[in-house]
Tab-separated table of C-alpha atoms in Angstrom:
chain	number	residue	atom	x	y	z
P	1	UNK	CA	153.154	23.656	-166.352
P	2	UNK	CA	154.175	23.347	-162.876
P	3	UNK	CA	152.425	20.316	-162.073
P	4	UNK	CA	153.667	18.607	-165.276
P	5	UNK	CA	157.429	19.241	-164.141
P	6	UNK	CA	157.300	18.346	-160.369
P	7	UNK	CA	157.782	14.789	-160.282
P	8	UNK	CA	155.964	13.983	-157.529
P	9	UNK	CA	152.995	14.022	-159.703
P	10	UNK	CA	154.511	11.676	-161.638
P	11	UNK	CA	153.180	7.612	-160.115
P	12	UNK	CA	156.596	5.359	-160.175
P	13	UNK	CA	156.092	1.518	-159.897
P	14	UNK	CA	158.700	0.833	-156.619
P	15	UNK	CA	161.734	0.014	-158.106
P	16	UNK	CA	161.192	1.483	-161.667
P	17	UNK	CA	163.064	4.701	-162.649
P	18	UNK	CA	160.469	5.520	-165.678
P	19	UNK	CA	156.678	7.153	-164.745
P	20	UNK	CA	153.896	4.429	-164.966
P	21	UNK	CA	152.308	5.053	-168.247
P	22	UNK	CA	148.513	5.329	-168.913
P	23	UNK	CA	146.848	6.215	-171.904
P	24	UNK	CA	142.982	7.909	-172.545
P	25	UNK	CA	141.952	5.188	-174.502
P	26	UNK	CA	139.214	2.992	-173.503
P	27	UNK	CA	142.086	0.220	-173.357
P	28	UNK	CA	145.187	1.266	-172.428
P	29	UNK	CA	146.469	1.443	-168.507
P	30	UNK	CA	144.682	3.311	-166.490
P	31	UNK	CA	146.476	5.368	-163.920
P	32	UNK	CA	145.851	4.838	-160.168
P	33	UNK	CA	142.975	6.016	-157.920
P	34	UNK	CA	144.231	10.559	-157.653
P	35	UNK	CA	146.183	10.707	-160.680
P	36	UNK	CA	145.521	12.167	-163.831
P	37	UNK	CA	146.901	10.411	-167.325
P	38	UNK	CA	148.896	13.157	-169.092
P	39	UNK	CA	152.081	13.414	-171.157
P	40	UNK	CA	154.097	14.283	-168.791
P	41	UNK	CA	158.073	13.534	-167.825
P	42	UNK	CA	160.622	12.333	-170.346
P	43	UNK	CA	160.514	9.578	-172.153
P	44	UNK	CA	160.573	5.656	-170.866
P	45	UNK	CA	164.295	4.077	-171.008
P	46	UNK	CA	166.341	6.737	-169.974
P	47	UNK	CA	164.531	8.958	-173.107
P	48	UNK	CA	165.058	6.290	-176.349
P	49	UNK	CA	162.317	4.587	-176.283
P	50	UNK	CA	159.583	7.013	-178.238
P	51	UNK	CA	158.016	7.338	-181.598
P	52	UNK	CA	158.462	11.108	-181.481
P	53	UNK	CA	160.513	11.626	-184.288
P	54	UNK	CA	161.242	9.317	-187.444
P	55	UNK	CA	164.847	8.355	-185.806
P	56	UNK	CA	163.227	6.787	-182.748
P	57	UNK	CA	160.907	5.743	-184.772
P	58	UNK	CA	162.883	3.421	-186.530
P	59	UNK	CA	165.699	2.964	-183.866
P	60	UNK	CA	162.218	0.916	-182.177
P	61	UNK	CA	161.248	-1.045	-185.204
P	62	UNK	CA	164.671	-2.011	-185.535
P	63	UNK	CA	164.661	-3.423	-182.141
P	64	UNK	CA	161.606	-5.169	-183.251
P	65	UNK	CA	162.864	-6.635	-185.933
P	66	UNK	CA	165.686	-7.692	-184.256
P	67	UNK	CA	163.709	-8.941	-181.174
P	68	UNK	CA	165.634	-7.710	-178.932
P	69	UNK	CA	164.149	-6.404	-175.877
P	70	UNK	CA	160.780	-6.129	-177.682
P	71	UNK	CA	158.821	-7.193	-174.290
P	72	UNK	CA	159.533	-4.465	-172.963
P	73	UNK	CA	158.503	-2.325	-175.872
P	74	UNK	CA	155.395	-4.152	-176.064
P	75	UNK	CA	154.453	-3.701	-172.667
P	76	UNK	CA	154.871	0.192	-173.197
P	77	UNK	CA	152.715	0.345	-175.921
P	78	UNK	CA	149.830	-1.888	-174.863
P	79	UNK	CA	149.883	0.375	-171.687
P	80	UNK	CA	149.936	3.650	-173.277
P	81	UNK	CA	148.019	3.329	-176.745
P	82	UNK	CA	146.029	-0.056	-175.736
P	83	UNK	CA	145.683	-3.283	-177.236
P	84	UNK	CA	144.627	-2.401	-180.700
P	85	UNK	CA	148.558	-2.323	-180.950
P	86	UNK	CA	149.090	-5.688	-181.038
P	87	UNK	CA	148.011	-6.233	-184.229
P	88	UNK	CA	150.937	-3.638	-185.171
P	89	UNK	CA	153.539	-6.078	-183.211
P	90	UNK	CA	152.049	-9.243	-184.938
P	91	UNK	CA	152.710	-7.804	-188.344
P	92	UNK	CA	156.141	-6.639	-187.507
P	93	UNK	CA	157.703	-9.703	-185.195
P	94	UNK	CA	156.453	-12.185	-187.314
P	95	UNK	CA	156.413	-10.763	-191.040
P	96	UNK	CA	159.412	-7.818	-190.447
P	97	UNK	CA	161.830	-10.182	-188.127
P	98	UNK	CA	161.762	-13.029	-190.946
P	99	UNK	CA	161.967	-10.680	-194.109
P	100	UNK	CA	165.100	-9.350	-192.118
P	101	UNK	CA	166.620	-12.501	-191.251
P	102	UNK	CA	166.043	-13.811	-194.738
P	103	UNK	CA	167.437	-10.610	-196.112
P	104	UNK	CA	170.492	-11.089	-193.758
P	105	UNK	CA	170.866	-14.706	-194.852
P	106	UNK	CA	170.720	-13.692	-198.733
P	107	UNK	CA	173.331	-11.435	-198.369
P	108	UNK	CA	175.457	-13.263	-196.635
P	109	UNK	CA	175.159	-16.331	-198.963
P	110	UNK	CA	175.642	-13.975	-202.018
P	111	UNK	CA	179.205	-12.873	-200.309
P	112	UNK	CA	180.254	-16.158	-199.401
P	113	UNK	CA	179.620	-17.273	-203.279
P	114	UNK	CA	181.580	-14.551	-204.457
P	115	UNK	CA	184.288	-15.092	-202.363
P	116	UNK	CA	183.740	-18.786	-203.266
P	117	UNK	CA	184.009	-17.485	-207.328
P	118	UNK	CA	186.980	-15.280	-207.232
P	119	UNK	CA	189.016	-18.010	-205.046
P	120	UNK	CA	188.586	-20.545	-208.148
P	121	UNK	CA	189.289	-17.593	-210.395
P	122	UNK	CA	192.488	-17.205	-208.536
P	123	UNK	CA	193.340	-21.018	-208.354
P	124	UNK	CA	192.361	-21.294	-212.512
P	125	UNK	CA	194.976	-18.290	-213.132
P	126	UNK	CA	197.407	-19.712	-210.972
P	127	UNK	CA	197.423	-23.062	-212.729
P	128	UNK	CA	197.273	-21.491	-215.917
P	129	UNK	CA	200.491	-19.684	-215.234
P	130	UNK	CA	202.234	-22.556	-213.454
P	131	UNK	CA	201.382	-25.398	-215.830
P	132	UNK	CA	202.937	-23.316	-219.305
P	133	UNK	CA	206.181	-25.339	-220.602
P	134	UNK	CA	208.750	-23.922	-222.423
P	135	UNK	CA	209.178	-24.849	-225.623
P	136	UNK	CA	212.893	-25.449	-228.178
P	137	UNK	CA	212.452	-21.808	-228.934
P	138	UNK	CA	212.956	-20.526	-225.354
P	139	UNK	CA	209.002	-19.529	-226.033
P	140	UNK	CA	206.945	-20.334	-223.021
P	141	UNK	CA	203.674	-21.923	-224.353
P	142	UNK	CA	200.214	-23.962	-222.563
């Protein structure tokens, strides 16, 4: 346990603040000539980005879908779990991104033809109301 804690176990790329990661499959990253791949250290990007629990989970694929900063969670993955992943990030960049931006589009559209509908509602009832004459009787009629 003590060599998983002391950091200078731990092989930083110069200028990174985040452990290289490896992996112990036949193609992830291997770690350098003395070191040994294990989980060790907290987690890359300051601790959020992981698939530990189903939050992180989904706080990732969200960035995925979104596409924003997915490189870098890319390269994490290939390097720990190997390139078998990709298919994974093929899937969900190009069928999960589009479904969402659709999705976002739809919704959008649907408010903005509501809006549109109750406007003309308003505009109808405010003729309506505005074009009544009043008749010999004193009896406002349309």
């Amino acid at each position: 346990m003590e060599y998983i804690q002391n950091s200078d176990n731990h092989y930083f790329v110069e200028g990174s603040l985040d452990a290289l990661l490896c992996g112990n499959s036949s193609d992830a990253g291997l770690c350098p000539e003395g070191f040994t791949c294990m989980k060790a250290g907290r987690n890359p990007n300051y601790g959020y980005t992981s698939f530990d629990s189903f939050g992180w989970a989904f706080l990732a694929l969200f960035r995925l879908m979104t596409q924003d900063y997915w490189e870098n969670l890319f390269q994490l993955i290939l390097r720990a779990a190997g390139k078998t992943y990709m298919l994974f990030f093929v899937v969900i960049i190009f069928l999960g991104s589009f479904y969402l931006i659709n999705l976002i589009l739809a919704v959008v559209a649907m408010a903005y033809d509501e809006q549109n509908q109750a406007t003309q509602r308003e505009a109808i009832e405010k003729e309506r109301s505005s074009s009544g004459y009043w008749s010999n009787s004193g009896i406002k009629t349309w």
